CSV table of C-alpha atoms in Angstrom, one decimal:
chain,number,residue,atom,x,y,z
V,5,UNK,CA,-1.2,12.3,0.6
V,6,UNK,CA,-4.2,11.2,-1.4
V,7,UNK,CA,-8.0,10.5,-0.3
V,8,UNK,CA,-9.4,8.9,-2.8
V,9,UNK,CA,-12.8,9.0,-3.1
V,10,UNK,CA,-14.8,7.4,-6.1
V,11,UNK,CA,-18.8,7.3,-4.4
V,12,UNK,CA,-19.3,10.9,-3.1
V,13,UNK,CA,-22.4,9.4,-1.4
V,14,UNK,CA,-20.1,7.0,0.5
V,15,UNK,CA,-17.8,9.8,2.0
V,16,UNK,CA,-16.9,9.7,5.5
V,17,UNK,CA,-16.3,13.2,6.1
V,18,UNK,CA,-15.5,13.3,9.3
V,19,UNK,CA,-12.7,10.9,8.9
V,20,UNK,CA,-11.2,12.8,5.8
V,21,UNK,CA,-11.6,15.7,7.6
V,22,UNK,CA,-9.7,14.7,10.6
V,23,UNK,CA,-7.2,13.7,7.3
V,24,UNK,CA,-7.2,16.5,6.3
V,25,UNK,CA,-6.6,18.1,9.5
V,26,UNK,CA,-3.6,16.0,10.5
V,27,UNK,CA,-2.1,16.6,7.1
V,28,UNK,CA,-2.1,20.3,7.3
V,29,UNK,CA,-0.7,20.3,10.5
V,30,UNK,CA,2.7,18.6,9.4
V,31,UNK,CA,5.8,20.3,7.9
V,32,UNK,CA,6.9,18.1,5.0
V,33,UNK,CA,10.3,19.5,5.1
V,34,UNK,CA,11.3,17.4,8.3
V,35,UNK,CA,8.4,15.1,8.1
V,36,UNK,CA,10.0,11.9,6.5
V,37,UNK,CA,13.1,13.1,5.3
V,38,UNK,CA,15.0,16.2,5.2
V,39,UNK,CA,13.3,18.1,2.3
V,40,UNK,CA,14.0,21.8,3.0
V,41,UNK,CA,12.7,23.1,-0.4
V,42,UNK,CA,9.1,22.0,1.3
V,43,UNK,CA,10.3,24.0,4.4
V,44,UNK,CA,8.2,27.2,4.9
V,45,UNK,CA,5.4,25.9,1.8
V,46,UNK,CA,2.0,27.5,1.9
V,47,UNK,CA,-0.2,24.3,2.4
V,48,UNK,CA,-3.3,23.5,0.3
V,49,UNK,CA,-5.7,20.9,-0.6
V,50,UNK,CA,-6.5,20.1,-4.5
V,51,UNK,CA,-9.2,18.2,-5.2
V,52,UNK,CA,-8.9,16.6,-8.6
V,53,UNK,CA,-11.0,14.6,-11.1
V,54,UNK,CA,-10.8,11.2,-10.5
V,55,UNK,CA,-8.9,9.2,-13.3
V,56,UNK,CA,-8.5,5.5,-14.2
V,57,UNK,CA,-8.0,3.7,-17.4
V,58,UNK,CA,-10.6,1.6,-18.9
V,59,UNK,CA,-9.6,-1.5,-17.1
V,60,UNK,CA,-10.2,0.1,-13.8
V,61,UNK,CA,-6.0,0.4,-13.5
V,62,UNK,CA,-4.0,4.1,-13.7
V,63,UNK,CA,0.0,4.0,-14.8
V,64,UNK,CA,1.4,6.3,-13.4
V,65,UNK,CA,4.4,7.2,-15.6
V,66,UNK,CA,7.5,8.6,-13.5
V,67,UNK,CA,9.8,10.1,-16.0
V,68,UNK,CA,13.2,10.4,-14.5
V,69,UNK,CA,15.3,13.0,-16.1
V,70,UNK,CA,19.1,14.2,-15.8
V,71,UNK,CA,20.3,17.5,-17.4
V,72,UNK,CA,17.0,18.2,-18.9
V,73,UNK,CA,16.9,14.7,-20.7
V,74,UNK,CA,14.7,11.5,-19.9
V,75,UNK,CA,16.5,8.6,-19.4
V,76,UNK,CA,14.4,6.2,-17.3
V,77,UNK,CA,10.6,5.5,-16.8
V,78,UNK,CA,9.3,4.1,-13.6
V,79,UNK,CA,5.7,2.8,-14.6
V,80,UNK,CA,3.4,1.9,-11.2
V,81,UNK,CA,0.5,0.4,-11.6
V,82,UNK,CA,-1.7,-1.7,-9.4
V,83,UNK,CA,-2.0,0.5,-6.9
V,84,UNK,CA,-4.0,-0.1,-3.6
V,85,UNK,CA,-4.0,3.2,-1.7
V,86,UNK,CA,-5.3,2.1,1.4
V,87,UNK,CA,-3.0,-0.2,1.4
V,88,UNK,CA,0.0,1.0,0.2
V,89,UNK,CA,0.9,-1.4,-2.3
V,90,UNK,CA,1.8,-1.5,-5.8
V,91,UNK,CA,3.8,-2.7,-9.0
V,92,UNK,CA,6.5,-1.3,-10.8
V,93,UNK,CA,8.7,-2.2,-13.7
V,94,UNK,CA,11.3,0.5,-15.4
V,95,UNK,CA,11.7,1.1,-19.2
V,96,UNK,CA,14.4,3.3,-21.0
V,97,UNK,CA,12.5,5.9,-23.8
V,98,UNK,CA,13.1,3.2,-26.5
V,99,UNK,CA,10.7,1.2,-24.0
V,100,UNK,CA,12.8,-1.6,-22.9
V,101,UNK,CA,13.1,-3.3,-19.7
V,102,UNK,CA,15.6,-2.2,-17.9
V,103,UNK,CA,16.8,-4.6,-14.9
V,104,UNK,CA,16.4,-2.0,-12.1
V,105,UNK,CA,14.7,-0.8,-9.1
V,106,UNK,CA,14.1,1.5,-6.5
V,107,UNK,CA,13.0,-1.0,-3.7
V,108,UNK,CA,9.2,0.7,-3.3
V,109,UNK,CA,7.5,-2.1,-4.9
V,110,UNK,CA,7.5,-5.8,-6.1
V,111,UNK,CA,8.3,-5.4,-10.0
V,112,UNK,CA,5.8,-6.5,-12.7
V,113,UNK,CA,6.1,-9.7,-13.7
V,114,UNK,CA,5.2,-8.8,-16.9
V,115,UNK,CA,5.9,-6.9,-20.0
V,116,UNK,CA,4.1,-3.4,-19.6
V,117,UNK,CA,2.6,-1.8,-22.5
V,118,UNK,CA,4.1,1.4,-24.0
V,119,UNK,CA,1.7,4.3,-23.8
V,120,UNK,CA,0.8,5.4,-27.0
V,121,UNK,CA,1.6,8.8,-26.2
V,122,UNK,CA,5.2,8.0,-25.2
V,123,UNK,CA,6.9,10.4,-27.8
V,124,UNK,CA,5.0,13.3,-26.3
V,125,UNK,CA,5.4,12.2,-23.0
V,126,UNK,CA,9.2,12.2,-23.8
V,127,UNK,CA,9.0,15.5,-25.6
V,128,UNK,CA,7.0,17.7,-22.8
V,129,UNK,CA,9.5,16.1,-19.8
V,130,UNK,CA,12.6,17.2,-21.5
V,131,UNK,CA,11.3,20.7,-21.7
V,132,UNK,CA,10.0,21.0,-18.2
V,133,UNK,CA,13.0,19.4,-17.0
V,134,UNK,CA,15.0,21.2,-19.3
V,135,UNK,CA,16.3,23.8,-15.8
V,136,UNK,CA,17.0,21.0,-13.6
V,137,UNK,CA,20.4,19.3,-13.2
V,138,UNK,CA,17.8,16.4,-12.4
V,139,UNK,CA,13.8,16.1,-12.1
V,140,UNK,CA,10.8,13.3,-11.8
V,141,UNK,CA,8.3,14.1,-13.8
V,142,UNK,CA,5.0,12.0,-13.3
V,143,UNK,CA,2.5,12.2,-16.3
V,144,UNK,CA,-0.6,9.8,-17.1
V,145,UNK,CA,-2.3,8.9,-20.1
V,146,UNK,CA,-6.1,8.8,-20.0
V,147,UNK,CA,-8.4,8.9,-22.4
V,148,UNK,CA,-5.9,9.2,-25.1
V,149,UNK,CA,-4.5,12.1,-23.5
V,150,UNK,CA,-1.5,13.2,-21.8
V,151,UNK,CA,-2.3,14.2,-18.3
V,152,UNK,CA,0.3,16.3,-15.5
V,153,UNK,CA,1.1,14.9,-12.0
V,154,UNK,CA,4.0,16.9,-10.9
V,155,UNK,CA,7.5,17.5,-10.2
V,156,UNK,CA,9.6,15.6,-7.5
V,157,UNK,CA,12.9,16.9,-6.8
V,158,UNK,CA,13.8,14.5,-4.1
V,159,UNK,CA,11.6,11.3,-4.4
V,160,UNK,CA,11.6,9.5,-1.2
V,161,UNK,CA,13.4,12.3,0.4
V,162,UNK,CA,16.8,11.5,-1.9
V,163,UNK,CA,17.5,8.7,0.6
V,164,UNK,CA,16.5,5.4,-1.4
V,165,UNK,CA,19.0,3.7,-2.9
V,166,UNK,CA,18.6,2.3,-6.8
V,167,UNK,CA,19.5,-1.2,-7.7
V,168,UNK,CA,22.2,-2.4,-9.2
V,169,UNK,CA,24.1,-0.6,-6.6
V,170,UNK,CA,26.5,1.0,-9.2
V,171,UNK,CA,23.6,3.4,-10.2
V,172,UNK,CA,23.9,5.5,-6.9
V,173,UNK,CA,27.1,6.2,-7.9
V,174,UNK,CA,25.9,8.4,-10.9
């Protein structure tokens, strides 16, 4: 869960306290899913820098990877995190559209621009993923540099189903 806050003089505290509190609480091994590798985690709260792109936008690049290779990005962009929405579109590493989806979000009705920092977003995923049979790994480009989100094992707790159908079947 995120609180994202861009005016530190226009915190409510109290509120992302009570957040913070409720978040804290849960076990996010059974909390929407069935995600035992979360099952017994230490819980913490990061505070991070706050990033966007000049435009005000942040892609967040979601570099799926099987047997310690990339094969599909998932770029989301557009985000509203209040509200929960978002756009999506999903590129192979040569950075073409690929006709596929995950079902979180509308998809982009328009081309995305590579990052310019594909080839070493390409190169550090398939050595961090290089251990895993498969991995997400979300990265972000600011400022001309490559930036780390994390590793998902199990995005949307394994249970949503890609599109074309076929691709479940993988």
């Amino acid at each position: 869960w995120n609180e994202v806050v861009r005016d530190k003089s226009n915190m409510d505290v109290p509120k992302i306290k009570r957040n913070f509190d409720y978040w804290m609480g849960l076990d996010y091994a059974f909390f929407s899913g069935f995600e035992m590798h979360y099952k017994g985690m230490e819980r913490k709260i990061l505070a991070e820098e706050y990033m966007e792109q000049p435009d005000g936008n942040l892609y967040d690049y979601k570099i799926h990877c099987f047997m310690g290779e990339p094969k599909v990005i998932q770029v989301i962009g557009d985000r509203d995190v209040h509200n929960h929405t978002a756009k999506e579109a999903f590129y192979d590493v040569c950075w073409q559209r690929l006709d596929i989806g995950l079902g979180d979000y509308p998809q982009y009705d328009r081309e995305i621009p590579a990052p310019s920092k594909l080839d070493e977003m390409l190169m550090i995923t398939g050595k961090l993923s290089n251990p895993f049979r498969y991995v997400r790994i979300d990265l972000y480009e600011v400022a001309n540099r490559v930036k780390f989100g994390e590793f998902t094992f199990t995005p949307n707790s394994g249970i949503h189903r890609w599109e074309p159908q076929e691709l479940n079947n993988r």
